[in-house]
Coordinates of C-alpha atoms in Angstrom, one line a residue:
M1064 CA 36.8 212.8 31.8
G1065 CA 37.9 209.4 33.3
I1066 CA 36.4 206.3 32.7
S1067 CA 34.9 204.7 35.1
E1068 CA 36.0 201.9 37.6
A1069 CA 33.7 198.8 35.5
T1070 CA 34.8 199.9 32.8
F1071 CA 39.0 199.5 33.8
Y1072 CA 38.1 196.7 35.5
N1073 CA 36.2 194.6 32.3
W1074 CA 39.0 196.0 30.1
K1075 CA 41.8 194.5 32.8
K1076 CA 40.1 191.6 32.6
K1077 CA 39.7 191.1 28.9
F1078 CA 42.9 192.5 28.0
G1079 CA 45.4 192.2 31.0
G1080 CA 46.7 189.2 30.5
M1081 CA 48.0 189.9 27.1
G1082 CA 51.3 191.1 26.5
V1083 CA 52.9 194.1 24.4
T1084 CA 53.4 191.7 21.1
K1085 CA 49.6 190.2 21.2
L1086 CA 48.3 193.7 21.8
R1087 CA 50.0 195.2 18.9
R1088 CA 48.5 191.8 16.9
L1089 CA 44.9 192.6 18.1
R1090 CA 44.9 195.9 17.1
Q1091 CA 46.8 195.6 13.6
L1092 CA 43.7 192.2 13.1
E1093 CA 41.0 194.7 14.6
E1094 CA 42.5 197.8 11.6
E1095 CA 42.9 194.8 8.6
N1096 CA 39.5 193.9 9.6
Q1097 CA 38.0 197.1 9.6
R1098 CA 39.4 197.7 6.0
L1099 CA 38.7 194.7 4.9
K1100 CA 34.8 195.3 5.7
R1101 CA 34.9 198.8 3.7
L1102 CA 36.5 196.9 0.9
V1103 CA 33.7 194.7 0.8
A1104 CA 30.9 197.6 0.7
D1105 CA 32.8 199.0 -1.5
L1106 CA 32.7 195.9 -3.7
S1107 CA 28.9 195.6 -3.0
L1108 CA 28.4 198.5 -4.0
D1109 CA 29.8 198.4 -7.2
K1110 CA 28.8 195.3 -8.2
V1111 CA 24.4 196.8 -7.1
M1112 CA 25.6 199.5 -9.5
L1113 CA 26.9 196.7 -12.3
Q1114 CA 23.5 195.1 -12.2
E1115 CA 21.8 197.9 -12.6
V1116 CA 23.9 199.7 -15.7
I1117 CA 23.0 196.1 -16.9
K1118 CA 19.7 195.9 -16.7
K1119 CA 19.3 199.7 -17.9
S1120 CA 21.5 199.0 -21.0
S1121 CA 19.8 195.6 -21.5
E1122 CA 16.6 197.1 -21.4
A1123 CA 17.5 199.7 -24.1
G1124 CA 19.2 197.8 -26.3
S1125 CA 16.3 195.4 -26.1
E1126 CA 13.9 197.8 -27.3
A1127 CA 16.4 199.0 -30.1
S1128 CA 16.9 195.8 -31.5
G1129 CA 14.1 194.4 -31.0
G1130 CA 15.5 192.1 -28.6
A1131 CA 18.3 191.0 -29.2
F1132 CA 19.8 190.1 -26.2
S1133 CA 19.5 186.7 -24.3
A1134 CA 17.0 185.8 -21.9
G1135 CA 20.3 186.2 -19.2
G1136 CA 20.5 190.4 -20.5
L1137 CA 23.8 189.3 -22.7
P1138 CA 23.7 190.2 -26.0
Y1139 CA 24.8 188.0 -28.5
Q1140 CA 28.1 187.2 -30.1
C1141 CA 28.6 186.6 -33.1
P1142 CA 30.6 183.1 -34.3
T1143 CA 34.0 183.8 -36.4
G1144 CA 33.3 184.1 -40.0
M1145 CA 29.1 184.8 -39.3
R1146 CA 28.0 187.1 -41.3
T1147 CA 24.7 188.9 -39.6
A1148 CA 22.3 187.5 -41.1
D1149 CA 23.4 184.2 -40.4
A1150 CA 24.4 185.5 -36.4
E1151 CA 20.6 185.7 -36.0
Q1152 CA 19.8 182.7 -36.8
N1153 CA 22.6 180.7 -34.6
R1154 CA 22.5 182.9 -31.8
L1155 CA 25.8 182.2 -29.1
P1156 CA 25.1 183.6 -25.5
L1157 CA 28.2 185.0 -24.5
A1158 CA 28.0 183.4 -21.2
E1159 CA 25.3 180.8 -19.7
P1160 CA 23.0 182.9 -16.8
A1161 CA 22.9 182.1 -13.6
G1162 CA 20.6 179.6 -11.9

């Protein structure tokens, strides 16, 4: 089980002029690139999962509290020193909705 001559010559043409140190560096960069791609995929999945949790919790919280969530789906924060009844009149969002 070998490789074809065409594959060998293509490899030699591509990598033949590189020294050992350059080939090692290329391999390190390829390994780092793969690691970073996996990391991005994991973080993207985490982001999607968190967005789904926020969406579900805001829907459930909105139904339970009769709409105590902002338009962006974030709960309102009571300013320091305000009673609950006062806070309902002076709602302050935790963060500004993106957009």
